[in-house]
Tab-separated table of C-alpha atoms in Angstrom:
chain	number	residue	atom	x	y	z
D	1	UNK	CA	39.793	-12.667	-55.150
D	2	UNK	CA	39.609	-14.204	-58.652
D	3	UNK	CA	37.814	-11.123	-59.943
D	4	UNK	CA	40.487	-8.924	-58.341
D	5	UNK	CA	43.292	-10.802	-60.194
D	6	UNK	CA	41.242	-10.742	-63.377
D	7	UNK	CA	40.761	-6.962	-63.167
D	8	UNK	CA	44.503	-6.468	-62.552
D	9	UNK	CA	45.429	-8.598	-65.592
D	10	UNK	CA	42.857	-6.855	-67.787
D	11	UNK	CA	44.327	-3.462	-66.848
D	12	UNK	CA	47.870	-4.675	-67.635
D	13	UNK	CA	46.869	-6.269	-70.932
D	14	UNK	CA	45.022	-3.102	-71.922
D	15	UNK	CA	48.014	-0.920	-70.967
D	16	UNK	CA	50.477	-3.262	-72.691
D	17	UNK	CA	48.361	-3.399	-75.851
D	18	UNK	CA	48.124	0.383	-75.939
D	19	UNK	CA	51.910	0.698	-75.448
D	20	UNK	CA	52.664	-1.849	-78.228
D	21	UNK	CA	50.406	0.081	-80.526
D	22	UNK	CA	52.273	3.309	-79.799
D	23	UNK	CA	55.927	2.223	-79.296
D	24	UNK	CA	56.425	-1.470	-79.920
D	25	UNK	CA	57.790	-3.948	-77.334
D	26	UNK	CA	59.302	-1.325	-75.033
D	27	UNK	CA	56.075	0.611	-75.113
D	28	UNK	CA	54.147	-2.536	-74.249
D	29	UNK	CA	56.259	-3.105	-71.106
D	30	UNK	CA	55.956	0.520	-70.051
D	31	UNK	CA	52.203	0.544	-70.728
D	32	UNK	CA	51.708	-2.631	-68.681
D	33	UNK	CA	53.685	-1.132	-65.758
D	34	UNK	CA	51.784	2.154	-65.855
D	35	UNK	CA	48.470	0.292	-66.086
D	36	UNK	CA	49.399	-1.790	-63.004
D	37	UNK	CA	50.217	1.333	-61.025
D	38	UNK	CA	47.001	3.013	-62.183
D	39	UNK	CA	44.985	-0.016	-61.114
D	40	UNK	CA	46.785	0.016	-57.720
D	41	UNK	CA	45.948	3.719	-57.159
D	42	UNK	CA	42.322	3.148	-58.240
D	43	UNK	CA	42.006	0.141	-55.904
D	44	UNK	CA	43.660	2.133	-53.097
D	45	UNK	CA	41.126	4.937	-53.506
D	46	UNK	CA	38.274	2.410	-53.289
D	47	UNK	CA	39.776	1.007	-50.098
D	48	UNK	CA	40.067	4.535	-48.678
D	49	UNK	CA	36.337	5.080	-49.354
D	50	UNK	CA	35.486	1.909	-47.492
D	51	UNK	CA	37.768	2.800	-44.575
D	52	UNK	CA	36.291	6.322	-44.407
D	53	UNK	CA	32.779	4.823	-44.287
D	54	UNK	CA	33.812	2.304	-41.613
D	55	UNK	CA	35.010	5.176	-39.423
D	56	UNK	CA	31.496	6.720	-39.447
D	57	UNK	CA	29.450	3.515	-39.656
D	58	UNK	CA	26.548	5.380	-41.252
D	59	UNK	CA	24.356	2.717	-42.847
D	60	UNK	CA	22.697	5.357	-45.028
D	61	UNK	CA	26.058	6.198	-46.687
D	62	UNK	CA	27.368	2.760	-47.637
D	63	UNK	CA	29.710	3.077	-50.688
D	64	UNK	CA	28.280	1.321	-53.739
D	65	UNK	CA	31.027	-0.589	-55.575
D	66	UNK	CA	31.890	-3.974	-56.961
D	67	UNK	CA	34.760	-6.286	-56.294
D	68	UNK	CA	36.349	-7.275	-53.018
D	69	UNK	CA	35.956	-3.816	-51.476
D	70	UNK	CA	32.276	-3.789	-52.359
D	71	UNK	CA	31.829	-7.207	-50.792
D	72	UNK	CA	33.735	-6.079	-47.670
D	73	UNK	CA	31.517	-2.999	-47.385
D	74	UNK	CA	28.383	-5.081	-47.854
D	75	UNK	CA	29.407	-7.593	-45.198
D	76	UNK	CA	30.332	-4.791	-42.806
D	77	UNK	CA	26.952	-3.202	-43.483
D	78	UNK	CA	25.101	-6.450	-42.647
D	79	UNK	CA	27.196	-6.898	-39.499
D	80	UNK	CA	26.443	-3.334	-38.373
D	81	UNK	CA	22.731	-3.834	-38.985
D	82	UNK	CA	22.807	-7.033	-36.944
D	83	UNK	CA	24.617	-5.255	-34.137
D	84	UNK	CA	22.172	-2.335	-34.251
D	85	UNK	CA	19.274	-4.801	-34.035
D	86	UNK	CA	20.880	-6.444	-30.994
D	87	UNK	CA	21.436	-3.037	-29.385
D	88	UNK	CA	17.804	-2.033	-30.013
D	89	UNK	CA	16.601	-5.336	-28.583
D	90	UNK	CA	18.790	-4.860	-25.501
D	91	UNK	CA	17.545	-1.295	-25.079
D	92	UNK	CA	13.938	-2.416	-25.423
D	93	UNK	CA	14.479	-5.095	-22.772
D	94	UNK	CA	16.197	-2.573	-20.521
D	95	UNK	CA	13.268	-0.177	-20.884
D	96	UNK	CA	10.838	-2.989	-20.085
D	97	UNK	CA	12.829	-3.862	-16.963
D	98	UNK	CA	12.960	-0.209	-15.904
D	99	UNK	CA	9.227	0.152	-16.561
D	100	UNK	CA	8.578	-2.898	-14.383
D	101	UNK	CA	10.765	-1.434	-11.641
D	102	UNK	CA	8.956	1.875	-12.081
D	103	UNK	CA	5.640	0.120	-11.475
D	104	UNK	CA	6.953	-1.621	-8.359
D	105	UNK	CA	5.221	-0.635	-5.092
D	106	UNK	CA	8.671	-0.606	-3.507
D	107	UNK	CA	11.451	1.907	-3.989
D	108	UNK	CA	14.368	0.836	-6.208
D	109	UNK	CA	17.723	2.660	-6.464
D	110	UNK	CA	20.726	1.498	-8.519
D	111	UNK	CA	24.076	2.573	-7.045
D	112	UNK	CA	27.491	2.363	-8.688
D	113	UNK	CA	30.668	1.166	-6.975
D	114	UNK	CA	31.167	4.612	-5.383
D	115	UNK	CA	27.635	4.736	-3.984
D	116	UNK	CA	26.342	7.198	-6.590
D	117	UNK	CA	22.788	7.008	-7.902
D	118	UNK	CA	22.623	5.611	-11.433
D	119	UNK	CA	18.824	5.301	-11.539
D	120	UNK	CA	15.831	5.330	-9.183
D	121	UNK	CA	12.099	4.811	-9.620
D	122	UNK	CA	9.401	7.287	-8.649
D	123	UNK	CA	8.531	5.413	-5.456
D	124	UNK	CA	12.092	5.787	-4.148
D	125	UNK	CA	12.111	9.439	-5.234
D	126	UNK	CA	8.902	9.995	-3.269
D	127	UNK	CA	10.081	8.105	-0.189
D	128	UNK	CA	13.475	9.829	0.049
D	129	UNK	CA	12.818	13.132	-1.707
D	130	UNK	CA	15.089	12.393	-4.679
D	131	UNK	CA	14.809	14.030	-8.091
D	132	UNK	CA	15.032	11.178	-10.615
D	133	UNK	CA	16.749	13.440	-13.188
D	134	UNK	CA	18.719	15.968	-11.180
D	135	UNK	CA	20.177	13.568	-8.612
D	136	UNK	CA	21.652	11.066	-11.086
D	137	UNK	CA	25.323	10.382	-10.170
D	138	UNK	CA	24.888	12.074	-6.794
D	139	UNK	CA	26.234	10.243	-3.742
D	140	UNK	CA	23.499	8.468	-1.785
D	141	UNK	CA	25.200	9.533	1.448
D	142	UNK	CA	24.821	13.203	0.540
D	143	UNK	CA	21.113	12.866	-0.229
D	144	UNK	CA	20.014	10.402	2.454
D	145	UNK	CA	21.340	12.056	5.579
D	146	UNK	CA	20.222	9.635	8.249
D	147	UNK	CA	22.664	8.437	10.946
D	148	UNK	CA	21.191	4.937	10.961
D	149	UNK	CA	21.491	4.599	7.186
D	150	UNK	CA	24.999	6.087	7.204
D	151	UNK	CA	26.147	3.511	9.751
D	152	UNK	CA	24.381	0.722	7.836
D	153	UNK	CA	25.960	1.732	4.516
D	154	UNK	CA	29.431	2.143	6.019
D	155	UNK	CA	29.340	-1.214	7.825
D	156	UNK	CA	28.941	-3.109	4.505
D	157	UNK	CA	26.928	-5.771	6.359
D	158	UNK	CA	23.743	-6.013	4.326
D	159	UNK	CA	22.447	-9.294	5.764
D	160	UNK	CA	19.447	-7.461	7.249
D	161	UNK	CA	17.547	-4.260	6.617
D	162	UNK	CA	17.404	-0.990	8.503
D	163	UNK	CA	14.161	0.851	9.292
D	164	UNK	CA	14.227	4.619	8.909
D	165	UNK	CA	11.774	7.380	9.676
D	166	UNK	CA	10.077	8.577	6.484
D	167	UNK	CA	10.591	12.152	5.350
D	168	UNK	CA	6.831	12.836	5.639
D	169	UNK	CA	6.610	11.337	9.123
D	170	UNK	CA	4.860	13.341	11.841
D	171	UNK	CA	4.080	12.485	15.468
D	172	UNK	CA	0.404	12.027	14.612
D	173	UNK	CA	1.119	10.129	11.360
D	174	UNK	CA	4.383	8.225	11.632
D	175	UNK	CA	5.949	6.821	8.460
D	176	UNK	CA	8.496	4.013	8.633
D	177	UNK	CA	10.621	2.957	5.650
D	178	UNK	CA	12.560	-0.323	5.513
D	179	UNK	CA	15.808	-0.111	3.497
D	180	UNK	CA	17.794	-3.143	2.349
D	181	UNK	CA	20.982	-3.062	0.261
D	182	UNK	CA	21.925	-5.925	-2.076
D	183	UNK	CA	25.418	-6.011	-3.678
D	184	UNK	CA	25.510	-7.085	-7.346
D	185	UNK	CA	27.709	-6.893	-10.418
D	186	UNK	CA	31.123	-5.256	-10.219
D	187	UNK	CA	30.853	-3.457	-6.886
D	188	UNK	CA	27.384	-2.061	-7.582
D	189	UNK	CA	24.549	-2.034	-5.044
D	190	UNK	CA	20.774	-2.363	-5.337
D	191	UNK	CA	18.782	-0.417	-2.752
D	192	UNK	CA	15.252	-1.667	-2.060
D	193	UNK	CA	12.879	0.303	0.152
D	194	UNK	CA	9.308	-0.309	1.271
D	195	UNK	CA	6.809	1.383	3.523
D	196	UNK	CA	6.413	-0.778	6.634
D	197	UNK	CA	4.251	1.675	8.567
D	198	UNK	CA	1.133	-0.502	8.300
D	199	UNK	CA	3.087	-3.624	9.252
D	200	UNK	CA	4.567	-1.993	12.337
D	201	UNK	CA	1.188	-0.584	13.324
D	202	UNK	CA	-0.428	-4.004	12.836
D	203	UNK	CA	2.287	-5.612	14.948
D	204	UNK	CA	1.813	-2.994	17.644
D	205	UNK	CA	-1.959	-3.516	17.527
D	206	UNK	CA	-1.445	-7.268	17.815
D	207	UNK	CA	0.755	-6.828	20.874
D	208	UNK	CA	-1.710	-4.376	22.405
D	209	UNK	CA	-4.588	-6.711	21.598
D	210	UNK	CA	-2.941	-9.688	23.306
D	211	UNK	CA	-2.007	-7.532	26.290
D	212	UNK	CA	-5.525	-6.088	26.533
D	213	UNK	CA	-7.232	-9.473	26.261
D	214	UNK	CA	-4.909	-10.864	28.908
D	215	UNK	CA	-5.628	-7.906	31.164
D	216	UNK	CA	-9.394	-7.950	30.619
D	217	UNK	CA	-9.631	-11.645	31.489
D	218	UNK	CA	-6.892	-11.799	34.093
D	219	UNK	CA	-8.433	-9.099	36.292
D	220	UNK	CA	-11.831	-10.783	36.869
D	221	UNK	CA	-10.118	-14.160	37.005
D	222	UNK	CA	-7.907	-12.890	39.831
D	223	UNK	CA	-10.982	-11.609	41.638
D	224	UNK	CA	-12.754	-14.944	41.167
D	225	UNK	CA	-9.720	-16.846	42.456
D	226	UNK	CA	-9.566	-14.636	45.556
D	227	UNK	CA	-13.254	-15.115	46.273
D	228	UNK	CA	-12.971	-18.888	45.842
D	229	UNK	CA	-10.050	-19.015	48.268
D	230	UNK	CA	-12.012	-16.877	50.715
D	231	UNK	CA	-15.029	-19.153	50.505
D	232	UNK	CA	-12.808	-22.209	50.948
D	233	UNK	CA	-10.787	-20.989	53.902
D	234	UNK	CA	-12.968	-18.628	55.947
D	235	UNK	CA	-16.181	-19.388	57.819
D	236	UNK	CA	-18.690	-16.928	56.405
D	237	UNK	CA	-22.239	-16.092	57.224
D	238	UNK	CA	-25.000	-16.692	54.753
D	239	UNK	CA	-25.168	-12.972	53.865
D	240	UNK	CA	-21.414	-12.759	53.289
D	241	UNK	CA	-21.446	-15.884	51.172
D	242	UNK	CA	-24.306	-14.482	49.122
D	243	UNK	CA	-22.439	-11.188	48.645
D	244	UNK	CA	-19.262	-12.932	47.545
D	245	UNK	CA	-21.154	-15.210	45.185
D	246	UNK	CA	-22.864	-12.190	43.672
D	247	UNK	CA	-19.485	-10.535	43.055
D	248	UNK	CA	-18.188	-13.755	41.537
D	249	UNK	CA	-21.182	-13.938	39.232
D	250	UNK	CA	-20.583	-10.330	38.208
D	251	UNK	CA	-16.934	-11.024	37.326
D	252	UNK	CA	-17.849	-14.218	35.492
D	253	UNK	CA	-20.442	-12.280	33.504
D	254	UNK	CA	-17.797	-9.709	32.638
D	255	UNK	CA	-15.454	-12.402	31.318
D	256	UNK	CA	-18.302	-13.965	29.393
D	257	UNK	CA	-19.112	-10.608	27.802
D	258	UNK	CA	-15.489	-10.110	26.724
D	259	UNK	CA	-15.301	-13.608	25.218
D	260	UNK	CA	-18.673	-13.162	23.498
D	261	UNK	CA	-17.610	-9.853	21.945
D	262	UNK	CA	-14.316	-11.379	20.784
D	263	UNK	CA	-16.204	-14.230	19.156
D	264	UNK	CA	-18.535	-11.718	17.498
D	265	UNK	CA	-15.594	-9.802	16.052
D	266	UNK	CA	-13.985	-13.003	14.817
D	267	UNK	CA	-17.242	-14.074	13.165
D	268	UNK	CA	-17.670	-10.692	11.485
D	269	UNK	CA	-14.129	-10.742	10.089
D	270	UNK	CA	-14.485	-14.280	8.746
D	271	UNK	CA	-18.006	-14.082	7.293
D	272	UNK	CA	-18.842	-13.222	3.671
D	273	UNK	CA	-20.205	-9.759	3.023
D	274	UNK	CA	-23.988	-9.468	3.464
D	275	UNK	CA	-26.007	-9.517	0.274
D	276	UNK	CA	-29.090	-7.575	-0.818
D	277	UNK	CA	-31.644	-10.376	-0.551
D	278	UNK	CA	-32.689	-9.937	3.089
D	279	UNK	CA	-34.713	-6.805	3.913
D	280	UNK	CA	-35.720	-5.648	7.373
D	281	UNK	CA	-38.193	-2.859	8.203
D	282	UNK	CA	-36.458	0.174	9.658
D	283	UNK	CA	-39.331	0.463	12.139
D	284	UNK	CA	-38.585	-2.946	13.705
D	285	UNK	CA	-34.871	-2.137	14.096
D	286	UNK	CA	-35.636	1.201	15.729
D	287	UNK	CA	-38.283	-0.331	17.964
D	288	UNK	CA	-35.851	-2.922	19.346
D	289	UNK	CA	-33.221	-0.213	19.833
D	290	UNK	CA	-35.733	1.810	21.834
D	291	UNK	CA	-36.750	-1.154	23.963
D	292	UNK	CA	-33.143	-2.039	24.802
D	293	UNK	CA	-32.179	1.574	25.455
D	294	UNK	CA	-35.103	2.239	27.800
D	295	UNK	CA	-34.520	-1.067	29.643
D	296	UNK	CA	-30.839	-0.222	30.180
D	297	UNK	CA	-31.741	3.306	31.286
D	298	UNK	CA	-34.213	1.935	33.844
D	299	UNK	CA	-31.535	-0.426	35.188
D	300	UNK	CA	-28.852	2.250	35.491
D	301	UNK	CA	-31.110	4.891	37.052
D	302	UNK	CA	-33.141	2.636	39.347
D	303	UNK	CA	-31.542	4.209	42.419
D	304	UNK	CA	-31.501	7.734	40.984
D	305	UNK	CA	-33.996	10.484	41.584
D	306	UNK	CA	-34.115	11.316	37.884
D	307	UNK	CA	-34.145	9.188	34.731
D	308	UNK	CA	-32.953	9.716	31.174
D	309	UNK	CA	-35.048	11.578	28.671
D	310	UNK	CA	-34.959	9.345	25.582
D	311	UNK	CA	-36.546	10.494	22.316
D	312	UNK	CA	-37.150	8.248	19.292
D	313	UNK	CA	-39.065	8.952	16.072
D	314	UNK	CA	-42.750	8.065	16.345
D	315	UNK	CA	-44.023	4.721	15.055
D	316	UNK	CA	-46.051	6.486	12.366
D	317	UNK	CA	-42.963	8.234	11.005
D	318	UNK	CA	-40.871	5.061	11.088
D	319	UNK	CA	-43.483	3.072	9.168
D	320	UNK	CA	-42.864	5.296	6.143
D	321	UNK	CA	-39.096	4.808	6.251
D	322	UNK	CA	-39.133	1.549	4.319
D	323	UNK	CA	-36.666	-1.331	4.611
D	324	UNK	CA	-32.919	-1.798	4.873
D	325	UNK	CA	-30.878	-4.652	3.321
D	326	UNK	CA	-28.412	-6.624	5.381
D	327	UNK	CA	-28.078	-9.054	8.252
D	328	UNK	CA	-30.750	-8.019	10.784
D	329	UNK	CA	-28.831	-9.307	13.816
D	330	UNK	CA	-25.699	-7.384	12.829
D	331	UNK	CA	-27.578	-4.162	12.098
D	332	UNK	CA	-29.501	-4.475	15.342
D	333	UNK	CA	-26.265	-5.051	17.274
D	334	UNK	CA	-24.550	-1.991	15.766
D	335	UNK	CA	-27.460	0.451	16.189
D	336	UNK	CA	-28.328	-0.768	19.680
D	337	UNK	CA	-24.689	-0.478	20.707
D	338	UNK	CA	-24.673	3.223	19.845
D	339	UNK	CA	-27.927	3.815	21.746
D	340	UNK	CA	-26.736	1.805	24.759
D	341	UNK	CA	-23.420	3.682	24.844
D	342	UNK	CA	-25.288	6.981	24.937
D	343	UNK	CA	-27.400	5.701	27.831
D	344	UNK	CA	-24.362	4.368	29.742
D	345	UNK	CA	-22.337	7.570	29.500
D	346	UNK	CA	-25.142	10.100	29.959
D	347	UNK	CA	-25.741	11.007	33.617
D	348	UNK	CA	-29.212	10.525	35.083
D	349	UNK	CA	-31.446	13.409	34.053
D	350	UNK	CA	-29.651	13.839	30.735
D	351	UNK	CA	-31.272	13.420	27.335
D	352	UNK	CA	-30.660	11.082	24.380
D	353	UNK	CA	-32.141	11.880	20.962
D	354	UNK	CA	-32.259	9.188	18.282
D	355	UNK	CA	-33.000	10.283	14.706
D	356	UNK	CA	-33.504	8.482	11.376
D	357	UNK	CA	-33.225	11.037	8.586
D	358	UNK	CA	-33.496	10.571	4.859
D	359	UNK	CA	-30.981	12.159	2.452
D	360	UNK	CA	-31.540	13.682	-0.977
D	361	UNK	CA	-29.470	10.966	-2.664
D	362	UNK	CA	-31.733	8.207	-1.281
D	363	UNK	CA	-29.489	7.265	1.627
D	364	UNK	CA	-30.277	7.677	5.301
D	365	UNK	CA	-28.543	8.828	8.475
D	366	UNK	CA	-29.076	7.187	11.860
D	367	UNK	CA	-27.785	9.470	14.619
D	368	UNK	CA	-27.629	9.304	18.404
D	369	UNK	CA	-27.092	12.555	20.283
D	370	UNK	CA	-26.497	12.649	24.038
D	371	UNK	CA	-25.784	15.232	26.718
D	372	UNK	CA	-23.000	13.217	28.336
D	373	UNK	CA	-19.537	14.423	29.362
D	374	UNK	CA	-18.246	14.532	25.787
D	375	UNK	CA	-15.010	13.186	24.344
D	376	UNK	CA	-11.705	15.009	23.904
D	377	UNK	CA	-10.640	15.438	20.234
D	378	UNK	CA	-7.489	13.333	20.618
D	379	UNK	CA	-9.552	10.286	21.623
D	380	UNK	CA	-12.090	10.365	18.770
D	381	UNK	CA	-9.907	8.771	16.017
D	382	UNK	CA	-9.144	5.801	18.300
D	383	UNK	CA	-12.600	5.081	19.674
D	384	UNK	CA	-13.198	2.145	17.305
D	385	UNK	CA	-9.939	0.406	18.276
D	386	UNK	CA	-10.345	-2.785	20.245
D	387	UNK	CA	-10.247	-2.286	24.021
D	388	UNK	CA	-9.618	1.441	23.627
D	389	UNK	CA	-11.282	3.364	26.443
D	390	UNK	CA	-11.327	7.074	27.181
D	391	UNK	CA	-11.917	6.344	30.872
D	392	UNK	CA	-11.175	2.736	31.834
D	393	UNK	CA	-12.725	2.897	35.295
D	394	UNK	CA	-15.904	4.535	33.979
D	395	UNK	CA	-16.209	1.857	31.230
D	396	UNK	CA	-15.994	-0.998	33.689
D	397	UNK	CA	-18.514	0.631	36.018
D	398	UNK	CA	-21.036	0.791	33.164
D	399	UNK	CA	-20.347	-2.781	32.028
D	400	UNK	CA	-18.424	-1.972	28.863
D	401	UNK	CA	-15.898	-4.400	27.401
D	402	UNK	CA	-14.078	-1.916	25.159
D	403	UNK	CA	-15.124	-3.867	22.057
D	404	UNK	CA	-18.533	-2.357	21.314
D	405	UNK	CA	-17.428	0.346	18.871
D	406	UNK	CA	-14.996	-2.061	17.195
D	407	UNK	CA	-17.983	-4.336	16.508
D	408	UNK	CA	-19.997	-1.354	15.258
D	409	UNK	CA	-17.197	-0.380	12.852
D	410	UNK	CA	-16.950	-3.894	11.401
D	411	UNK	CA	-20.724	-4.220	10.974
D	412	UNK	CA	-20.981	-0.866	9.229
D	413	UNK	CA	-18.054	-1.604	6.926
D	414	UNK	CA	-19.693	-4.888	5.928
D	415	UNK	CA	-22.890	-3.011	5.019
D	416	UNK	CA	-21.169	-0.175	3.155
D	417	UNK	CA	-22.037	2.366	5.859
D	418	UNK	CA	-19.814	4.941	7.543
D	419	UNK	CA	-19.551	6.124	11.151
D	420	UNK	CA	-18.971	9.790	12.028
D	421	UNK	CA	-18.287	10.995	15.579
D	422	UNK	CA	-18.441	14.573	16.791
D	423	UNK	CA	-18.178	15.645	20.394
D	424	UNK	CA	-17.620	18.630	22.630
D	425	UNK	CA	-16.305	18.263	26.164
D	426	UNK	CA	-18.999	19.071	28.684
D	427	UNK	CA	-21.775	19.219	26.070
D	428	UNK	CA	-22.169	15.697	24.733
D	429	UNK	CA	-21.545	13.645	21.607
D	430	UNK	CA	-23.196	12.726	18.303
D	431	UNK	CA	-22.644	9.327	16.668
D	432	UNK	CA	-23.944	9.268	13.085
D	433	UNK	CA	-24.242	6.284	10.730
D	434	UNK	CA	-24.729	6.962	7.011
D	435	UNK	CA	-26.286	4.119	4.999
D	436	UNK	CA	-25.940	4.089	1.184
D	437	UNK	CA	-29.007	4.407	-1.011
D	438	UNK	CA	-28.609	0.939	-2.547
D	439	UNK	CA	-29.359	-0.672	0.831
D	440	UNK	CA	-32.609	1.202	1.368
D	441	UNK	CA	-35.994	0.926	-0.272
D	442	UNK	CA	-39.619	1.861	0.216
D	443	UNK	CA	-39.399	5.568	0.942
D	444	UNK	CA	-37.887	7.069	-2.201
D	445	UNK	CA	-41.217	8.636	-3.214
D	446	UNK	CA	-42.146	9.893	0.222
D	447	UNK	CA	-42.447	13.631	0.638
């Protein structure tokens, strides 16, 4: 301000001095007045430049001047730079937040007060079929045409979620999406969605598992209770008592088998993965499988006129197949289970062929082929589920618990192997186990 007054006085003194020089005292007064007005116009033009620059706010075009207007422009420039820095920082934080939401495994949709989409991540776009660019500011009700969601959104009661059928859902592969709305800000709404298909399937499997275990144990327990009451209340001959006791022993053995298989599954799920330190000859595994399979075949066909034709690789061939890494008891259980299943479900006179075949990549395939009744295609994907049976009555007649293939699946997964099942109704089935090369040794150089 002092410089401003100083400049004004200097202009007047200069104008007055010039006027005195030209016209004396009256000229001095006129010169001072004209100089004051000239200074005012000059200062006004400088102010106009600053105001014009403030209207644009272009930091690259800041007017360069001295005095109070120059200081005002400089302070405005610093303030604008500070504000631009704050805006950039806010934008950077916003982008980081949006990137985090974009990486979320759940769907995220931001809705304005009218229910229009302000932003959505790719997961939500995939789950609901949105276009993240095209559908901005489109009403969620127009894009998500689901009666359950429409009622949920209209009710304005967002204390719980609503589960919808996914757009890619099919009868064979259902997809379930949980949607939850959360109000925030000034009337806005946050929509969160997640795929709960696996959770619902796990819950259904848990319910089925409990029901199946209860059924598998309750049935023989009911039989045992009836036999005990019969033995307690009725006078029976020695032969009848022996027959009843034999049936009781059979039912008790069935319950024991179910409990034993359940304990085996529990142990497999809770045990650490098998390492590569313990090696077992393939020949010994196959030999035990053959012994168990032939013993079971003899038991099942003891009253039949014909027996099973069971073929295994010769001992000489198996000796050249080397060793396999893993837990011997688990491997033996899995391979024997496949052989025993083939024996149980193949009628007397049928054939079972067991093969151990090397692959070019160093792996090996263990396969069991039978001439049994075969399995319908719709049953094959579910064979390894616990207690799943194609024919319940047939399974119980052959002594199955419905847990054998579930145990096989867990053992193979623990050893990095895979199970493939192919079958044709009326012609038989093939169960193939593929072992990775890193779990086999000793035959890589064999011809």
